[in-house]
Tab-separated table of C-alpha atoms and ligand atoms in Angstrom:
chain	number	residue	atom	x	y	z
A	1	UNK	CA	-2.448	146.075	56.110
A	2	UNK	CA	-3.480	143.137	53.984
A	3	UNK	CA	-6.839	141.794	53.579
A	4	UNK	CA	-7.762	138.262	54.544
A	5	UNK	CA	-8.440	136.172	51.838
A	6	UNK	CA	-12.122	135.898	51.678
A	7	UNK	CA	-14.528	135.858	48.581
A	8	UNK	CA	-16.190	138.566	49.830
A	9	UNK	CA	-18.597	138.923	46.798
A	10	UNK	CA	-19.990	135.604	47.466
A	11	UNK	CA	-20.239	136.338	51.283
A	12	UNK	CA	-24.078	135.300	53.001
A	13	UNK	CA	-24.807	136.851	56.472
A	14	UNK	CA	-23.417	134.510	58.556
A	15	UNK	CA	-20.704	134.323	61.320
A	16	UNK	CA	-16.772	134.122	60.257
A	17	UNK	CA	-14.310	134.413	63.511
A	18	UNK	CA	-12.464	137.330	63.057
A	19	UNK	CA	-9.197	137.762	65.373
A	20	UNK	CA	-10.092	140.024	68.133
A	21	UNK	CA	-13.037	140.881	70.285
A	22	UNK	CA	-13.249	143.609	73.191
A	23	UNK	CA	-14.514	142.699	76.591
A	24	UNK	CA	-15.404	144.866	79.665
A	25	UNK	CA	-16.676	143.481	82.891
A	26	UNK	CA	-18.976	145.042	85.023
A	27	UNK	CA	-18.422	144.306	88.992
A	28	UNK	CA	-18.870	146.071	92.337
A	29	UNK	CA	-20.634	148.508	90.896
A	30	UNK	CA	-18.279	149.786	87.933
A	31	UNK	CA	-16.943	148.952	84.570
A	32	UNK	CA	-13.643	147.950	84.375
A	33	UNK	CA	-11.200	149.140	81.559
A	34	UNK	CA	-11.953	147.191	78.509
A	35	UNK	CA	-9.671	145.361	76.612
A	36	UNK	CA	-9.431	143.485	73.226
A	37	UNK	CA	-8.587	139.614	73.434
A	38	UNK	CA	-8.520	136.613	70.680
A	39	UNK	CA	-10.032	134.437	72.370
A	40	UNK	CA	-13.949	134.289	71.425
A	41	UNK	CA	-15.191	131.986	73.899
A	42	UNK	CA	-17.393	133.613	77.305
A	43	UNK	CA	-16.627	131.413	79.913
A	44	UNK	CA	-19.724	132.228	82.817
A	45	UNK	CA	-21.599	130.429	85.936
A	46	UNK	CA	-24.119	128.159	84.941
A	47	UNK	CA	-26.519	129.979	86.887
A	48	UNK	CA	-25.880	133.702	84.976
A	49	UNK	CA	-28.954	136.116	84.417
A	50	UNK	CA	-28.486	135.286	81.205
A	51	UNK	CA	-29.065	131.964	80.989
A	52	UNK	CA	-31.833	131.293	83.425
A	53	UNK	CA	-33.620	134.861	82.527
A	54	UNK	CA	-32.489	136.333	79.407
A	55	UNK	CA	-30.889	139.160	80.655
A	56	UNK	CA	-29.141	140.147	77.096
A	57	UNK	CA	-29.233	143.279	74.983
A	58	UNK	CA	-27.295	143.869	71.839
A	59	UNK	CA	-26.535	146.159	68.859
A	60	UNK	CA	-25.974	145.779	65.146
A	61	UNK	CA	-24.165	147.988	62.989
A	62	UNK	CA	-21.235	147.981	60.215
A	63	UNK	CA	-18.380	148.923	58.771
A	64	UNK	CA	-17.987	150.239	55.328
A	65	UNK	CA	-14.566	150.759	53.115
A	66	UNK	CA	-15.289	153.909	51.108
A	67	UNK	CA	-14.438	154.505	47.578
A	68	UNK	CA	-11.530	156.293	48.440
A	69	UNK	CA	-10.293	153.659	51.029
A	70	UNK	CA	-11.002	154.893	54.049
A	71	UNK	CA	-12.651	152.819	57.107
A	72	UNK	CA	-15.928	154.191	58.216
A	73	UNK	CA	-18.946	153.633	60.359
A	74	UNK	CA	-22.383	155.024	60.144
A	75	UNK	CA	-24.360	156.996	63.669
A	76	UNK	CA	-22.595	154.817	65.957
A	77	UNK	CA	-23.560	157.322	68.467
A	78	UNK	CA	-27.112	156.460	68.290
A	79	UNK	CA	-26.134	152.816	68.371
A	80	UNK	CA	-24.730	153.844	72.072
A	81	UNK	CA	-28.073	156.028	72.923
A	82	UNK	CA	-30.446	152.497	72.041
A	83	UNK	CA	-27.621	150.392	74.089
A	84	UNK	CA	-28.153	152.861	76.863
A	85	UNK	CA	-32.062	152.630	76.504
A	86	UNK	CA	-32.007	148.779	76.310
A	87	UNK	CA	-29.969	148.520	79.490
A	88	UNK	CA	-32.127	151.007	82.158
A	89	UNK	CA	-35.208	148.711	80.718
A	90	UNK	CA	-33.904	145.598	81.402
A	91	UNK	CA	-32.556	146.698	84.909
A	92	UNK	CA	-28.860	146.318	84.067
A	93	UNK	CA	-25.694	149.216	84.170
A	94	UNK	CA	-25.491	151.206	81.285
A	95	UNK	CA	-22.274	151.253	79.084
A	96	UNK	CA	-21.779	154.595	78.845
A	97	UNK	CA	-22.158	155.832	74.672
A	98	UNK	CA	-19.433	157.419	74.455
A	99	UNK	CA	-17.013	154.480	75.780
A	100	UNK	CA	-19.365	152.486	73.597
A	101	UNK	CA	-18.184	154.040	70.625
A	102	UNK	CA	-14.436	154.103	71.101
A	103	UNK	CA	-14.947	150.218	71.672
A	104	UNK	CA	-16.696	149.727	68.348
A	105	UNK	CA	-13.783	152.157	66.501
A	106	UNK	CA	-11.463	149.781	68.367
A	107	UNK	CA	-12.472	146.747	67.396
A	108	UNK	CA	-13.172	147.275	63.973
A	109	UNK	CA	-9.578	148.524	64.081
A	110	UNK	CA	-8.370	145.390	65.457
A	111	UNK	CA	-10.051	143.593	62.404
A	112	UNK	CA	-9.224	145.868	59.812
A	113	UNK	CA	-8.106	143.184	57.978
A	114	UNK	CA	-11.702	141.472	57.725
A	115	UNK	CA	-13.057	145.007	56.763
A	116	UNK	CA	-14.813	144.119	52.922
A	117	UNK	CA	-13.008	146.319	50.365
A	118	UNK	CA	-15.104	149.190	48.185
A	119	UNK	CA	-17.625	147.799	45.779
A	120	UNK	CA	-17.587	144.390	46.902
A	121	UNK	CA	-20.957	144.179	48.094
A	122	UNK	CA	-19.861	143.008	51.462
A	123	UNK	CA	-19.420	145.111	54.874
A	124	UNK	CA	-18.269	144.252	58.406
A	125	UNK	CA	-21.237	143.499	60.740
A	126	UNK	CA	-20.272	144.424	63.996
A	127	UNK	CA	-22.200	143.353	67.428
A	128	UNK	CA	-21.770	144.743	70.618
A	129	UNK	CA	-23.582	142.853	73.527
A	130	UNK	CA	-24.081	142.678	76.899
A	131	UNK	CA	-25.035	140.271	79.650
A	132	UNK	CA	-25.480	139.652	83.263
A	133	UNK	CA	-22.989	137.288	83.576
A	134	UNK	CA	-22.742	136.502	87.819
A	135	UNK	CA	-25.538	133.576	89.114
A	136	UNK	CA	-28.996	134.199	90.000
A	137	UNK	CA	-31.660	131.609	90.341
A	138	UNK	CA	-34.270	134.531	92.185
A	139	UNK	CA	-35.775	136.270	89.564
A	140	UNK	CA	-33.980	139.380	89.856
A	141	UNK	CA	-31.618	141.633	87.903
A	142	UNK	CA	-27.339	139.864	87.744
A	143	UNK	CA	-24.938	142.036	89.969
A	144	UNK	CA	-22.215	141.233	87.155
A	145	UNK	CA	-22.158	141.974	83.217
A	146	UNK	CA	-19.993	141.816	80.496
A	147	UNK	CA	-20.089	144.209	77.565
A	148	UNK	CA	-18.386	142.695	74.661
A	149	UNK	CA	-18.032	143.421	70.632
A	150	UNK	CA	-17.371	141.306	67.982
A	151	UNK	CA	-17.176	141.824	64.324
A	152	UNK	CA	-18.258	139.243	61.132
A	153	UNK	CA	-18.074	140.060	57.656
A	154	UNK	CA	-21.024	140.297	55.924
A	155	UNK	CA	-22.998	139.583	52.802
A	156	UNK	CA	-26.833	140.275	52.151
A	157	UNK	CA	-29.227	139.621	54.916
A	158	UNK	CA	-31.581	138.248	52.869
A	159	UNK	CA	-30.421	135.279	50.010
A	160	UNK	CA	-31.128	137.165	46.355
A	161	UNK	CA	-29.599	140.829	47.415
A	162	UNK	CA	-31.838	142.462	46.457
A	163	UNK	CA	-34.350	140.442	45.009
A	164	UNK	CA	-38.432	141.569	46.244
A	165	UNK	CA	-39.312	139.316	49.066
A	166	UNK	CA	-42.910	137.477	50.033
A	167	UNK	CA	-43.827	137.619	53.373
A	168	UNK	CA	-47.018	136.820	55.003
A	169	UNK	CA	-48.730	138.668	57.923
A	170	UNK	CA	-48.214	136.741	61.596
A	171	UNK	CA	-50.546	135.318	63.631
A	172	UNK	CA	-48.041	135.649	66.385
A	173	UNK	CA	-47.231	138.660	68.225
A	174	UNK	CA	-43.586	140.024	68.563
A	175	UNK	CA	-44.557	142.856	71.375
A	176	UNK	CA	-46.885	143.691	73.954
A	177	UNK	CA	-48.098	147.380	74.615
A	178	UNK	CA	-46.318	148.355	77.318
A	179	UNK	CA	-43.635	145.411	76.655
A	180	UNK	CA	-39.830	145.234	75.361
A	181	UNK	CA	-40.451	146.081	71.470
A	182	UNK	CA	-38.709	149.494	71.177
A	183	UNK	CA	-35.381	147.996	72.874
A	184	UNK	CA	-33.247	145.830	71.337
A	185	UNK	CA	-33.195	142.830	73.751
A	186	UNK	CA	-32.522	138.656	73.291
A	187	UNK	CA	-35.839	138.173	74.501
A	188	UNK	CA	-37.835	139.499	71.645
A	189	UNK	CA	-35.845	137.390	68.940
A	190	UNK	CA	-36.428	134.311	70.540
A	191	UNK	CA	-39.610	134.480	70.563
A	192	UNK	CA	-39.979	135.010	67.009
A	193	UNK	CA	-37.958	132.103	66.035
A	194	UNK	CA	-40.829	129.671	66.157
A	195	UNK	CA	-42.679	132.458	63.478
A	196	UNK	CA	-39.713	132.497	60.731
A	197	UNK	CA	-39.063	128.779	60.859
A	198	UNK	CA	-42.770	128.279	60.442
A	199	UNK	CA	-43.080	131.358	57.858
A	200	UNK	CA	-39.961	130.068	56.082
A	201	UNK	CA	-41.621	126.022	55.941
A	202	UNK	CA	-44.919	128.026	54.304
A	203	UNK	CA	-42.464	129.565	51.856
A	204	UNK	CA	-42.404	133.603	52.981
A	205	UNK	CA	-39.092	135.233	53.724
A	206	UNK	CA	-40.524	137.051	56.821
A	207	UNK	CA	-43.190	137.705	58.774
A	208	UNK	CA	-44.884	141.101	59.142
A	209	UNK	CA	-45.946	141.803	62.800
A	210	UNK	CA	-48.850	143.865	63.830
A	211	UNK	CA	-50.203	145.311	67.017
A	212	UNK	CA	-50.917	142.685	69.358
A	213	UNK	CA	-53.481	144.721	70.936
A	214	UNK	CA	-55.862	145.351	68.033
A	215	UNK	CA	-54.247	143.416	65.259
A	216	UNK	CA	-55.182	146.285	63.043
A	217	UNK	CA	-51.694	147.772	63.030
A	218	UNK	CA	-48.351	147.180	60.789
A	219	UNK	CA	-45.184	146.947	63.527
A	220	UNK	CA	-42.250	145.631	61.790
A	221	UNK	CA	-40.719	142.209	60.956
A	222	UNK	CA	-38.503	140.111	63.312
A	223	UNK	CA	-35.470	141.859	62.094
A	224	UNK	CA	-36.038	144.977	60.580
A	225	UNK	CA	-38.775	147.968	60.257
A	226	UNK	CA	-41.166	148.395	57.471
A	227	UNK	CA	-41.019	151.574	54.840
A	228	UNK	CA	-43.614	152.401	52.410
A	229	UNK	CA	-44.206	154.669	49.966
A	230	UNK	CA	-47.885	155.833	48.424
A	231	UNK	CA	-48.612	156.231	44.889
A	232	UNK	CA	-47.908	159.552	44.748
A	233	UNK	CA	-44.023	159.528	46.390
A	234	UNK	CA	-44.519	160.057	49.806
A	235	UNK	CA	-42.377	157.903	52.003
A	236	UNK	CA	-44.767	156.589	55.112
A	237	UNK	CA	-42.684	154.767	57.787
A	238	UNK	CA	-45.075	152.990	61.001
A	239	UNK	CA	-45.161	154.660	64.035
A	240	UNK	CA	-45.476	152.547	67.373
A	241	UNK	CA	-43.932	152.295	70.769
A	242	UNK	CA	-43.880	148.340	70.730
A	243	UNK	CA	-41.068	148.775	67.513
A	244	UNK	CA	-37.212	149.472	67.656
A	245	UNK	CA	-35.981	152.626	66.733
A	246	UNK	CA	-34.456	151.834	63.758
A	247	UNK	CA	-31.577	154.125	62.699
A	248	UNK	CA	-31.549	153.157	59.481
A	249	UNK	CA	-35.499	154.149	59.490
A	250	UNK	CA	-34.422	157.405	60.938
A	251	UNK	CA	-31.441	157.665	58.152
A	252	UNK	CA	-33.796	157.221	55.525
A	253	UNK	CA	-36.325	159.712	56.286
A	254	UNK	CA	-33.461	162.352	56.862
A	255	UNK	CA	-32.364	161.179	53.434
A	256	UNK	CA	-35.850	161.433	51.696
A	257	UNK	CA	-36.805	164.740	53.135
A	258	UNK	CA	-33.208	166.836	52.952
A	259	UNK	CA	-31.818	164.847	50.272
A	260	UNK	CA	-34.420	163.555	47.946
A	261	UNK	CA	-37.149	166.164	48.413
A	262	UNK	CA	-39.289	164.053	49.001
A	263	UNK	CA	-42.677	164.042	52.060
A	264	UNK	CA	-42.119	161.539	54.961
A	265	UNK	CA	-44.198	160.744	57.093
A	266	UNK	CA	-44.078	158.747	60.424
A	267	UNK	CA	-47.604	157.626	61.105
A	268	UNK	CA	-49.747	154.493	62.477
A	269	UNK	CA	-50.272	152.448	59.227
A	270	UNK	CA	-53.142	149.904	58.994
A	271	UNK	CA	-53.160	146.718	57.528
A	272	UNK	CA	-56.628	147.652	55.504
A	273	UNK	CA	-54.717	150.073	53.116
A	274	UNK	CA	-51.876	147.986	52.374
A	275	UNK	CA	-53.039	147.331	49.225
A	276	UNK	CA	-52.696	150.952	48.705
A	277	UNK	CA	-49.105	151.734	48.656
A	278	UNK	CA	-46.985	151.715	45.322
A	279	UNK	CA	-43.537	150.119	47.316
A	280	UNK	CA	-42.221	148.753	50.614
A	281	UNK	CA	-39.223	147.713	51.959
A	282	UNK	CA	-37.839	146.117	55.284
A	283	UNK	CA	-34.694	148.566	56.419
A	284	UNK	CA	-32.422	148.049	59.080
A	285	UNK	CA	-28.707	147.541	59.454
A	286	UNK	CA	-28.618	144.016	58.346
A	287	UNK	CA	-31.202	144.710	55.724
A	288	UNK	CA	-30.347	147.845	54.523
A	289	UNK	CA	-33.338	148.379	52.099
A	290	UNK	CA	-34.765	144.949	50.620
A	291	UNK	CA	-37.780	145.342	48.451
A	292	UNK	CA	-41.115	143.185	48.931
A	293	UNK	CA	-43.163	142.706	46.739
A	294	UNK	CA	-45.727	140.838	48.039
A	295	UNK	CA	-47.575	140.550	51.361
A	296	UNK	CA	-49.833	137.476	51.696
A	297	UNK	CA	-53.389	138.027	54.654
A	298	UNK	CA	-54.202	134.524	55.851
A	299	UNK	CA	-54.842	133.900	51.477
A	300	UNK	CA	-55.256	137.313	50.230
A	301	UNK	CA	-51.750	138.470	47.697
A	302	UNK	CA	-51.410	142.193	48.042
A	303	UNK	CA	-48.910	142.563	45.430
A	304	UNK	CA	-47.382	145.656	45.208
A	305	UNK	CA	-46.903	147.299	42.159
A	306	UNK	CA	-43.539	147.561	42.340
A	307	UNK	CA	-43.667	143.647	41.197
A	308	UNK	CA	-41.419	141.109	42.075
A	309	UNK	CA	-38.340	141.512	40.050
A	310	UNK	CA	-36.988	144.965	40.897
A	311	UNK	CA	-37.065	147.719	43.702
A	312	UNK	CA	-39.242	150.144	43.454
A	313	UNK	CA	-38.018	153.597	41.767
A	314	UNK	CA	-38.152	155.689	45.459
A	315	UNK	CA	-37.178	152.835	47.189
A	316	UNK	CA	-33.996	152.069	44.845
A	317	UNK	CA	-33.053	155.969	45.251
A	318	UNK	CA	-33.016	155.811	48.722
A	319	UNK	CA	-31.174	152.788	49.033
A	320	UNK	CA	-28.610	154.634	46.737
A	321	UNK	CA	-28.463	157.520	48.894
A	322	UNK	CA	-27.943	156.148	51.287
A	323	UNK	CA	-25.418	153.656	50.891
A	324	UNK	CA	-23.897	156.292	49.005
A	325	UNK	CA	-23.177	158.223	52.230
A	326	UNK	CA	-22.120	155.133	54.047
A	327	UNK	CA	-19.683	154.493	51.548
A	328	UNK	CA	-18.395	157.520	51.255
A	329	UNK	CA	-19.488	158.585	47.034
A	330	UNK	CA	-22.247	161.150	48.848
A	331	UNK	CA	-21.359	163.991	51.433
A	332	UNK	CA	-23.150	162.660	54.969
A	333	UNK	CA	-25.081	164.822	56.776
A	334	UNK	CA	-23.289	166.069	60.064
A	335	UNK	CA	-22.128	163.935	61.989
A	336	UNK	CA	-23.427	160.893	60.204
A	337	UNK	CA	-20.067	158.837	59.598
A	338	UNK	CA	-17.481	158.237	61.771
A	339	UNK	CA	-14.189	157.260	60.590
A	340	UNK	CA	-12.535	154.459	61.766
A	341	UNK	CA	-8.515	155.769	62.611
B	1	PLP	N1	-36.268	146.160	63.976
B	1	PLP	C1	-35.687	145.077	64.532
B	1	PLP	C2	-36.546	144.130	65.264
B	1	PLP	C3	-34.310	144.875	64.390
B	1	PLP	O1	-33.727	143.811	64.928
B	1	PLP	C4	-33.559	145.812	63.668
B	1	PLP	C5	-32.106	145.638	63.515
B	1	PLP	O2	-31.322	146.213	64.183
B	1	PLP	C6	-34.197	146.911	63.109
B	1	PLP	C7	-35.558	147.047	63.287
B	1	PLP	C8	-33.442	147.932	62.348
B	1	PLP	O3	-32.735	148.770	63.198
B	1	PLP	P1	-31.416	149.512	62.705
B	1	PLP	O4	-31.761	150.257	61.488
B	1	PLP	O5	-31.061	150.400	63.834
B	1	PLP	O6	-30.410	148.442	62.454
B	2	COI	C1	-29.424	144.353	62.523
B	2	COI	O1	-29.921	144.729	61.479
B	2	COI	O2	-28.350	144.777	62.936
B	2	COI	C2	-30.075	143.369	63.362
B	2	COI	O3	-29.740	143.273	64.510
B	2	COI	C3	-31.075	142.492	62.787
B	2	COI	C4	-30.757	141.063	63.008
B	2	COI	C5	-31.964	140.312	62.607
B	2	COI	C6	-29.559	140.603	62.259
């Protein structure tokens, strides 16, 4: 198989057609047999849940070419668990995980081609979705969906690599208490779209959430969850019900404790001792592990020591860790990588 002709080094995260899709329709109660396709366009009523109420849920996760050539993806089964979890809270049918997965393998398959080679600092971003698709104008769940995944290649999430980012603490909210934070739904990134453009016109990369109930609380940004790590090497990670699940959070702790050595910790994490953590980093699929290096309060620079040329020294092994076991140069911990055949 020959690879496309793309300068992958130079790659941003953005969205390149790639040439096939898979679809699956949900009606009468049942998902039909999926199927790939080339053609990218959703054709749906006007009316569709949707449109009028939001009713979306996706994933994000990626595709790696390992050093010895292989195709692989990383815990694509818990990628199916949070797709499962997203669905039964916003009222629509669940794609069963383990069809889930074979529809991801599939489709990164299909685009093998588009798959970044080893060392080239690019991956294949890959986004299942689904939708209620049939019209409703009551405000009540869609009787139709489809489940559909597409795949993009992919540079760095944020411009830089891996350049220490600025961000600022919100004055909006991203979650309520008892709201949609922990799933991965459409509804909770456009609300936060007014707070980047605004963050990003006040020159931060991000924003840094906290609890909407007490405002005393770090939740995560708009795209990713927060990792820290105290003076003395302990990685701290926040711990709230109003965040995703982050697998790559998850990874990362696995990786610190069993692989590293090192203390982890998943705790509540207040904005008062920010300014007494050595390193922190946003970490999520997209974002793997980008360093920031400082976090502005309404005026007040917490800079972290780490400064604002490098990542930190725990922060830089775990990212090496653990893209080392995504790309194959490190031996993954059971059932971690899936190979793409
Ligand atoms: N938090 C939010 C709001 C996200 O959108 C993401 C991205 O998926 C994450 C955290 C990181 O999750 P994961 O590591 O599973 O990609
Ligand atoms: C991901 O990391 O996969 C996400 O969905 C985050 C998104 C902001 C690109």
């Amino acid at each position: 198989m020959e690879k496309k002709n793309i300068d992958w080094a130079n790659l941003g995260f953005g969205y390149i057609k790639t040439d096939y899709r898979f679809v699956s329709n949900y009606k009468n109660g049942a998902w039909e047999e999926g199927y790939l396709t080339e053609d990218a366009n959703v054709v749906i009523s006007e009316c569709a849940g949707v449109l009028q109420y939001a009713q979306t849920i996706f994933e994000g996760m990626k595709a790696y070419t390992t050093a010895d050539g292989r195709i692989v993806t990383f815990r694509p089964d818990l990628n199916g668990e949070r797709m499962e979890q997203s669905a039964a809270r916003l009222e629509m049918p669940v794609y069963p995980k383990d069809e889930f997965v074979k529809a991801v393998l599939k489709t990164i398959k299909a685009n093998e081609a588009y798959v970044p080679p080893y060392g080239s600092g690019a991956t294949l971003y890959v986004r299942p979705y689904m939708f209620g698709s049939n019209a409703v104008i009551g405000v009540k769940p869609a009787d139709e969906y489809q489940f559909r995944v597409f795949t993009t290649p992919v540079g760095p999430y944020f411009k830089g690599g891996v350049k220490p980012l600025t961000i600022r603490i919100s004055d909006f909210d991203r979650a309520a208490p008892n709201g949609t934070g922990h799933i991965k739904a459409g509804l909770n990134y456009a609300m936060s779209l007014h707070a980047i453009v605004d963050a990003h016109k006040q020159g931060y990369d991000e924003n840094m959430y906290l609890d909407a109930a007490t405002r005393t609380k770090v939740e995560e940004t708009g795209g990713a969850n927060f990792l820290f790590v105290t003076r003395d090497g302990k990685v701290v990670t926040p711990k709230s019900n109003s965040i995703l699940p982050s697998i790559t959070r998850r990874s990362l702790i696995q990786v610190a404790k069993e692989y590293l050595g090192l203390e982890a910790e998943e705790r509540e994490v207040f904005v008062s001792e920010l300014g007494d953590f050595a390193e922190c980093g946003l970490c999520g699929t997209a974002a793997v592990i980008s360093p920031v290096g400082k976090i502005v309060d309404h005026g007040k620079e917490i800079c972290l020591p780490s400064g604002m040329s490098e990542m930190g020294p725990v922060t830089k092994k775990l990212y090496d860790t653990l893209t080392g076991i995504q790309m194959g140069t490190i031996k993954a911990p059971e059932g971690g990588v899936v190979e793409v055949e």
